[in-house]
Structure formats: C-alpha cells, structure tokens
C-alpha cells in the first residue's frame, strides 16, 4: 500500500574515506546521517507531523580493510552499523540498531581466485523490516560460510 504524506523534510549527508596507509593495506570508513520528519501527514484521521520516516536510521556507518600479501593471499574484514529506526509511520514499532561483521580470505593467481568468507560472524538475529500492520518481521540473514571460485577467460 502506497501512502503519500502531505509534506515532509529530509536532510543529511555522508562522509566516506578510503586510504592506503602502508603498502598492501587498504582501509575505508563511511558515516551517514539523515534527519527525517513528516511536517503534515494525516493517517487514519491522526496527524503524524513530527514523526520520523519509517525505516530511516538517523546514523549509519561502515569500516573495513584488506591486506594483500606478496604471494597472492589476502585478508579482509568489514563491519556495518545501522542505527535504530521505526518500522511504521506512527513511530510505535521500533527496529533496533544493528552491527554486522564479515570477513574474507582469498588467494589470487593470474586469471583465477578462490575466496572463503563468513558473513554475519556473530550470528546477529534482529529485525530489519516489518510487514505492514503486523509484528511479523524480516530478520537478518544468519551466519553464512562459503567459498567462491572465480576464473576469467
């Protein structure tokens, strides 16, 4: 169901930094901020002015890095942060903050690579979205291990 608010405001920004502080080490970080507000929104006969947009975390960020060894082996890890938000326009159903951590190890040679990875290392299980009008939620993906083999021709 699509809802159109009468008037709303949104402003924010994002900062991203990438660096290579030493040979073979690559790092990055990002930080995002967004402020949302309905300034005129009548829903179900109730004025929701002053409420935040649903699924709009005020703060978000990420940090990560990769180190490449001389022999083709590399290690990488990253973490993402999503701040708390509301799942509904009434701002009654909260979505908690979430930190997810991932890691990879790989080996590159000529035209092929093999990569082992773990996503959601700490097996966080939090809602990321709720179904409209219910408390049924979509949860984070569980911890996942995998191997990827790539070749280019």
Coordinates of C-alpha atoms in Angstrom, one line a residue:
X1 CA 0.0 0.0 0.0
X2 CA 1.4 3.4 -1.0
X3 CA 1.0 6.3 1.3
X4 CA 1.7 9.9 0.4
X5 CA 2.4 12.4 3.2
X6 CA 1.2 15.9 2.7
X7 CA 4.6 17.4 3.5
X8 CA 7.9 16.2 4.8
X9 CA 11.5 17.1 5.3
X10 CA 14.7 15.2 4.8
X11 CA 18.3 16.3 5.1
X12 CA 21.6 14.6 5.8
X13 CA 24.9 13.7 4.4
X14 CA 27.5 11.0 4.1
X15 CA 31.3 11.1 4.5
X16 CA 33.5 8.4 3.0
X17 CA 37.2 8.0 3.4
X18 CA 39.5 5.5 1.6
X19 CA 43.2 5.2 2.3
X20 CA 46.3 3.1 1.7
X21 CA 48.2 3.9 4.9
X22 CA 51.0 1.4 4.1
X23 CA 51.9 -0.8 1.1
X24 CA 49.3 -3.5 0.5
X25 CA 46.9 -2.3 3.3
X26 CA 43.7 -0.7 2.1
X27 CA 41.2 0.8 4.6
X28 CA 37.9 2.6 4.3
X29 CA 35.2 4.1 6.6
X30 CA 31.9 5.8 6.0
X31 CA 29.5 7.7 8.2
X32 CA 26.0 8.7 7.2
X33 CA 23.4 10.9 9.0
X34 CA 19.9 11.6 8.0
X35 CA 17.1 13.6 9.7
X36 CA 13.6 12.9 8.5
X37 CA 10.3 14.4 9.7
X38 CA 6.7 14.5 8.5
X39 CA 5.6 18.1 8.7
X40 CA 2.0 17.4 7.6
X41 CA 0.7 13.9 7.4
X42 CA -2.8 12.7 8.4
X43 CA -3.1 8.9 8.5
X44 CA -6.2 7.2 9.8
X45 CA -7.5 10.6 11.0
X46 CA -4.4 11.2 13.1
X47 CA -1.9 14.0 12.4
X48 CA 1.6 12.5 12.4
X49 CA 3.5 15.7 12.0
X50 CA 6.9 15.4 13.8
X51 CA 7.2 11.7 13.3
X52 CA 10.2 10.2 11.6
X53 CA 10.0 8.3 8.2
X54 CA 9.8 4.6 8.7
X55 CA 13.0 2.6 8.1
X56 CA 15.2 5.7 8.1
X57 CA 18.0 5.3 10.6
X58 CA 19.5 8.5 11.8
X59 CA 23.0 7.2 11.8
X60 CA 24.7 4.5 9.7
X61 CA 28.3 3.7 9.1
X62 CA 30.9 1.1 8.0
X63 CA 34.5 0.4 8.4
X64 CA 36.8 -2.2 6.7
X65 CA 40.1 -3.1 5.3
X66 CA 42.1 -5.5 3.2
X67 CA 45.7 -6.6 3.4
X68 CA 47.4 -8.1 0.3
X69 CA 50.4 -10.4 0.9
X70 CA 53.2 -10.8 -1.7
X71 CA 52.2 -14.3 -2.5
X72 CA 48.6 -13.6 -3.7
X73 CA 47.0 -14.3 -0.4
X74 CA 44.8 -11.5 1.1
X75 CA 42.7 -11.0 4.2
X76 CA 39.7 -8.6 4.5
X77 CA 37.1 -7.7 7.1
X78 CA 34.3 -5.1 7.4
X79 CA 31.6 -4.0 9.8
X80 CA 28.4 -2.1 9.2
X81 CA 26.3 -0.2 11.6
X82 CA 22.6 0.8 11.2
X83 CA 21.1 2.9 13.9
X84 CA 17.6 2.3 15.4
X85 CA 14.6 3.3 13.4
X86 CA 10.8 2.9 13.3
X87 CA 9.0 0.4 11.1
X88 CA 5.8 2.3 10.9
X89 CA 4.6 5.9 10.2
X90 CA 3.1 6.1 13.7
X91 CA 6.6 5.6 15.2
X92 CA 5.4 2.9 17.6
X93 CA 7.2 -0.2 16.3
X94 CA 10.9 0.1 16.7
X95 CA 13.7 -1.6 14.8
X96 CA 16.8 -1.9 17.0
X97 CA 20.3 -0.9 16.0
X98 CA 22.4 -3.5 14.2
X99 CA 26.1 -4.2 13.8
X100 CA 27.1 -6.9 11.3
X101 CA 30.7 -8.1 10.8
X102 CA 32.0 -10.0 7.8
X103 CA 35.4 -11.5 7.0
X104 CA 37.1 -12.9 3.9
X105 CA 40.3 -14.6 3.0
X106 CA 41.4 -15.1 -0.6
X107 CA 44.1 -16.2 -3.0
X108 CA 44.5 -14.6 -6.4
X109 CA 46.7 -16.0 -9.2
X110 CA 46.8 -15.0 -12.8
X111 CA 43.2 -15.4 -14.1
X112 CA 41.7 -17.3 -11.1
X113 CA 40.8 -16.6 -7.5
X114 CA 39.5 -18.6 -4.5
X115 CA 37.7 -16.8 -1.7
X116 CA 36.5 -18.1 1.7
X117 CA 34.1 -15.9 3.6
X118 CA 31.9 -15.6 6.7
X119 CA 29.0 -13.1 6.7
X120 CA 27.4 -12.1 10.0
X121 CA 30.2 -13.6 12.0
X122 CA 28.4 -13.1 15.4
X123 CA 25.1 -14.6 14.0
X124 CA 23.1 -11.5 14.9
X125 CA 19.4 -12.0 14.6
X126 CA 17.5 -8.8 14.5
X127 CA 14.5 -7.5 12.5
X128 CA 15.4 -5.3 9.6
X129 CA 11.8 -4.7 8.3
X130 CA 8.3 -5.4 9.5
X131 CA 5.3 -6.4 7.4
X132 CA 2.8 -3.6 7.2
X133 CA 0.3 -3.7 10.0
X134 CA 1.8 -6.7 11.8
X135 CA 4.7 -7.5 14.1
X136 CA 5.9 -10.1 11.6
X137 CA 9.4 -9.2 10.6
X138 CA 12.2 -9.9 8.1
X139 CA 15.3 -10.9 10.1
X140 CA 19.0 -10.5 9.3
X141 CA 20.4 -13.4 7.3
X142 CA 22.0 -16.0 9.7
X143 CA 25.8 -16.6 9.8
X144 CA 26.9 -17.8 6.4
X145 CA 30.1 -19.6 5.4
X146 CA 31.1 -20.0 1.8
X147 CA 33.7 -20.5 -0.8
X148 CA 33.8 -18.7 -4.2
X149 CA 36.0 -19.9 -7.1
X150 CA 36.4 -17.5 -10.0
X151 CA 38.1 -17.7 -13.3
X152 CA 38.3 -15.2 -16.2
X153 CA 39.0 -16.2 -19.8

